[in-house]
Amino acid sequence: GAGVSQSPRYKVAKRGQDVALRCDPISGHVSLFWYQQALGQGPEFLTYFQNEAQLDKSGLPSDRFFAERPEGSVSTLKIQRTQQEDSAVYLCASSGRMYEQYFGPGTRLTVT
Amino acid sequence: GENVEQHPSTLSVQEGDSAVIKCTYSDSASNYFPWYKQELGKGPQLIIDIRSNVGEKKDQRIAVTLNKTAKHFSLHITETQPEDSAVYFCAASPSGYSTLTFGKGTMLLVSP
């Protein structure tokens, strides 16, 4: 079946611009996670949804980062007034059970 | 919070040799330990996982062992092949909460 998809795969933004990254989870998966992966590092947790409820946003690095999942399926991660330190790969994962998480291919964001 | 240490950071082996990657974690409440394989330009792929009620799990050429007393778990790959070359990440998740904390990764290079 179809896995997790993310779009766009690559995004270049000028510093100060707003960006929106989309995640389509595996159909029927209740849980959805966003992670940020810096070059040469492991993924780091940003936020977690169960259906449409955002249960944990403790990993969001600043109030410029905002995530939503209004209908409990597709999710969008928005970054306002992008900064160079926001450059990273943004990964989305979904889970239909309590533990196993399946990742999408990621969106590589470059802020110039 | 949870802290996961992973060693080595790079590992070079000859085709057919075995490879072992080791991780330690800090939170005794963690009870789920997945391993992911990430190829260049792709998202992490779940390859094997283990839960705290099991000491060892095997799937063909890969196996994972867990020592809860020492807070230590390892990935073992036997009969390595060039297509095993990738970055491998270990992760840990606390009981009842499925956010993953990742190690920094191990770059495995299998030479023909």
Short mmCIF file of C-alpha atoms in Angstrom, two decimals:
data_model
loop_
_atom_site.label_atom_id
_atom_site.label_comp_id
_atom_site.label_asym_id
_atom_site.label_seq_id
_atom_site.Cartn_x
_atom_site.Cartn_y
_atom_site.Cartn_z
CA GLY A 1 0.00 0.00 0.00
CA ALA A 2 0.96 3.66 -0.17
CA GLY A 3 3.38 4.92 2.42
CA VAL A 4 3.75 8.33 4.00
CA SER A 5 4.15 11.06 1.41
CA GLN A 6 5.51 14.55 1.86
CA SER A 7 5.54 17.62 -0.34
CA PRO A 8 7.40 19.45 -1.55
CA ARG A 9 10.49 17.25 -1.49
CA TYR A 10 12.74 20.31 -1.71
CA LYS A 11 12.08 23.89 -0.72
CA VAL A 12 14.34 26.90 -0.99
CA ALA A 13 13.21 29.98 0.91
CA LYS A 14 14.72 33.36 1.37
CA ARG A 15 15.26 34.36 4.97
CA GLY A 16 12.10 35.90 6.32
CA GLN A 17 9.70 34.03 4.04
CA ASP A 18 6.97 31.74 5.32
CA VAL A 19 6.87 28.08 4.24
CA ALA A 20 4.30 25.30 4.50
CA LEU A 21 5.24 21.62 4.42
CA ARG A 22 2.65 18.93 3.84
CA CYS A 23 2.40 15.38 5.12
CA ASP A 24 -0.02 12.67 3.92
CA PRO A 25 0.09 9.81 6.43
CA ILE A 26 -0.70 6.18 5.78
CA SER A 27 -4.45 5.83 5.44
CA GLY A 28 -6.10 5.08 8.76
CA HIS A 29 -3.11 5.92 10.91
CA VAL A 30 -4.22 7.77 13.99
CA SER A 31 -0.88 9.15 15.15
CA LEU A 32 1.27 11.60 13.22
CA PHE A 33 4.68 12.96 14.16
CA TRP A 34 6.95 15.68 12.83
CA TYR A 35 10.72 15.47 13.28
CA GLN A 36 13.56 17.75 12.25
CA GLN A 37 16.80 16.22 11.02
CA ALA A 38 19.91 18.39 10.81
CA LEU A 39 22.73 17.30 8.55
CA GLY A 40 24.60 14.35 10.01
CA GLN A 41 22.26 14.02 12.98
CA GLY A 42 19.39 11.84 14.05
CA PRO A 43 15.80 13.04 13.77
CA GLU A 44 14.58 15.23 16.63
CA PHE A 45 10.96 15.34 17.75
CA LEU A 46 8.93 18.45 16.97
CA THR A 47 5.26 17.66 17.55
CA TYR A 48 2.70 14.85 17.79
CA PHE A 49 -0.95 14.50 16.79
CA GLN A 50 -3.49 11.89 17.69
CA ASN A 51 -6.23 12.34 15.12
CA GLU A 52 -6.77 16.11 14.98
CA ALA A 53 -5.56 16.78 18.52
CA GLN A 54 -2.05 18.11 18.97
CA LEU A 55 -1.00 16.28 22.12
CA ASP A 56 2.59 17.39 22.33
CA LYS A 57 4.34 20.37 20.77
CA SER A 58 7.22 20.53 23.22
CA GLY A 59 9.81 20.02 20.48
CA LEU A 60 8.87 23.04 18.38
CA PRO A 61 11.95 25.28 18.57
CA SER A 62 10.12 28.63 18.57
CA ASP A 63 6.73 30.23 18.15
CA ARG A 64 7.55 30.64 14.47
CA PHE A 65 6.75 26.95 14.07
CA PHE A 66 3.14 25.87 13.86
CA ALA A 67 1.55 22.54 12.94
CA GLU A 68 -2.01 21.50 12.28
CA ARG A 69 -4.02 18.45 11.33
CA PRO A 70 -7.57 19.79 11.10
CA GLU A 71 -9.37 16.67 9.87
CA GLY A 72 -7.17 14.07 11.47
CA SER A 73 -5.46 13.07 8.23
CA VAL A 74 -3.21 15.45 6.27
CA SER A 75 -0.93 17.63 8.36
CA THR A 76 0.87 20.87 7.59
CA LEU A 77 3.95 22.23 9.31
CA LYS A 78 4.28 25.96 8.87
CA ILE A 79 7.39 28.00 9.57
CA GLN A 80 7.03 31.75 9.67
CA ARG A 81 9.83 34.23 9.02
CA THR A 82 12.32 31.49 8.20
CA GLN A 83 15.87 31.76 9.53
CA GLN A 84 19.05 30.07 8.32
CA GLU A 85 19.05 27.79 11.36
CA ASP A 86 15.72 26.37 10.14
CA SER A 87 17.55 24.67 7.25
CA ALA A 88 17.10 20.93 7.76
CA VAL A 89 15.14 17.93 6.56
CA TYR A 90 11.64 17.82 7.99
CA LEU A 91 10.33 14.29 8.41
CA CYS A 92 6.80 13.15 8.98
CA ALA A 93 5.92 9.76 10.46
CA SER A 94 2.63 8.03 11.07
CA SER A 95 1.63 5.20 13.32
CA GLY A 96 -1.40 2.99 13.39
CA ARG A 97 -0.39 1.25 16.58
CA MET A 98 1.19 2.44 19.76
CA TYR A 99 4.82 2.02 18.82
CA GLU A 100 5.75 1.48 15.17
CA GLN A 101 6.36 4.67 13.22
CA TYR A 102 6.71 4.81 9.45
CA PHE A 103 8.50 7.76 7.93
CA GLY A 104 8.00 9.70 4.75
CA PRO A 105 10.87 10.78 2.47
CA GLY A 106 11.15 14.20 4.09
CA THR A 107 11.23 17.77 2.86
CA ARG A 108 14.67 19.35 2.58
CA LEU A 109 14.36 23.03 3.48
CA THR A 110 17.17 25.39 2.58
CA VAL A 111 16.97 28.97 3.84
CA THR A 112 19.20 31.40 1.98
CA GLY B 1 14.30 13.49 29.19
CA GLU B 2 15.63 10.49 27.34
CA ASN B 3 19.20 10.49 26.00
CA VAL B 4 20.39 7.89 23.48
CA GLU B 5 24.07 7.36 22.76
CA GLN B 6 25.13 5.37 19.67
CA HIS B 7 28.49 3.88 18.72
CA PRO B 8 30.43 3.72 16.50
CA SER B 9 29.72 6.75 14.33
CA THR B 10 31.23 5.00 11.30
CA LEU B 11 31.81 1.33 10.60
CA SER B 12 33.58 -0.20 7.61
CA VAL B 13 33.40 -3.93 6.97
CA GLN B 14 34.10 -6.35 4.15
CA GLU B 15 31.22 -8.07 2.41
CA GLY B 16 30.28 -11.20 4.32
CA ASP B 17 31.54 -9.90 7.67
CA SER B 18 29.28 -9.13 10.62
CA ALA B 19 28.52 -5.63 11.87
CA VAL B 20 27.49 -4.60 15.36
CA ILE B 21 26.11 -1.21 16.39
CA LYS B 22 25.56 -0.39 20.05
CA CYS B 23 23.27 2.05 21.84
CA THR B 24 22.68 3.06 25.43
CA TYR B 25 19.71 4.94 26.83
CA SER B 26 19.12 6.86 30.03
CA ASP B 27 15.40 6.64 30.84
CA SER B 28 14.56 3.42 32.65
CA ALA B 29 10.91 3.94 31.63
CA SER B 30 11.74 3.36 27.96
CA ASN B 31 10.28 0.11 26.71
CA TYR B 32 10.40 0.22 22.89
CA PHE B 33 13.62 0.21 20.85
CA PRO B 34 13.41 0.40 17.05
CA TRP B 35 16.22 0.48 14.52
CA TYR B 36 16.02 2.46 11.29
CA LYS B 37 18.03 2.37 8.09
CA GLN B 38 18.35 5.61 6.16
CA GLU B 39 19.71 5.76 2.65
CA LEU B 40 20.85 8.99 1.05
CA GLY B 41 17.93 11.26 0.21
CA LYS B 42 15.34 8.96 1.78
CA GLY B 43 13.42 8.82 5.00
CA PRO B 44 14.30 6.38 7.80
CA GLN B 45 13.06 2.83 7.18
CA LEU B 46 12.07 0.65 10.13
CA ILE B 47 14.09 -2.58 9.92
CA ILE B 48 13.58 -4.22 13.30
CA ASP B 49 12.34 -3.35 16.77
CA ILE B 50 12.28 -4.86 20.23
CA ARG B 51 10.16 -4.32 23.30
CA SER B 52 11.32 -4.52 26.88
CA ASN B 53 9.67 -7.84 27.59
CA VAL B 54 12.00 -9.55 25.10
CA GLY B 55 15.78 -9.96 25.29
CA GLU B 56 16.49 -10.79 21.67
CA LYS B 57 14.73 -10.71 18.31
CA LYS B 58 15.93 -11.96 14.96
CA ASP B 59 14.78 -11.40 11.38
CA GLN B 60 16.87 -13.19 8.76
CA ARG B 61 20.30 -11.52 8.77
CA ILE B 62 19.52 -8.91 11.39
CA ALA B 63 19.06 -9.29 15.12
CA VAL B 64 18.64 -6.99 18.07
CA THR B 65 19.52 -7.65 21.70
CA LEU B 66 18.35 -5.74 24.74
CA ASN B 67 19.83 -5.57 28.24
CA LYS B 68 17.41 -3.54 30.35
CA THR B 69 19.55 -3.75 33.46
CA ALA B 70 22.46 -2.11 31.68
CA LYS B 71 20.19 0.10 29.54
CA HIS B 72 21.94 -1.18 26.46
CA PHE B 73 20.74 -2.53 23.10
CA SER B 74 22.55 -3.62 19.97
CA LEU B 75 21.96 -4.29 16.27
CA HIS B 76 23.72 -7.24 14.70
CA ILE B 77 23.93 -7.69 10.92
CA THR B 78 25.42 -10.96 9.66
CA GLU B 79 26.70 -11.77 6.16
CA THR B 80 26.77 -8.10 5.23
CA GLN B 81 26.15 -7.08 1.63
CA PRO B 82 27.00 -3.85 -0.20
CA GLU B 83 23.31 -2.91 -0.19
CA ASP B 84 23.45 -2.83 3.61
CA SER B 85 25.54 0.35 3.28
CA ALA B 86 23.53 3.18 4.83
CA VAL B 87 23.16 5.19 8.03
CA TYR B 88 21.57 3.24 10.88
CA PHE B 89 19.77 4.90 13.77
CA CYS B 90 18.70 3.44 17.07
CA ALA B 91 15.86 5.00 19.03
CA ALA B 92 14.06 4.64 22.34
CA SER B 93 10.52 5.40 23.44
CA PRO B 94 9.19 5.79 26.97
CA SER B 95 6.42 3.62 28.27
CA GLY B 96 2.96 4.64 27.15
CA TYR B 97 4.22 7.47 24.94
CA SER B 98 5.44 6.89 21.43
CA THR B 99 7.70 9.85 20.68
CA LEU B 100 11.09 8.50 19.63
CA THR B 101 14.47 9.76 20.83
CA PHE B 102 17.15 8.90 18.28
CA GLY B 103 20.86 8.28 18.50
CA LYS B 104 23.20 10.24 16.23
CA GLY B 105 23.52 7.43 13.72
CA THR B 106 26.15 5.00 12.42
CA MET B 107 27.34 5.15 8.84
CA LEU B 108 27.90 1.55 7.73
CA LEU B 109 30.03 0.95 4.64
CA VAL B 110 30.20 -2.57 3.24
CA SER B 111 32.97 -3.03 0.72
CA PRO B 112 32.68 -5.74 -1.97
#
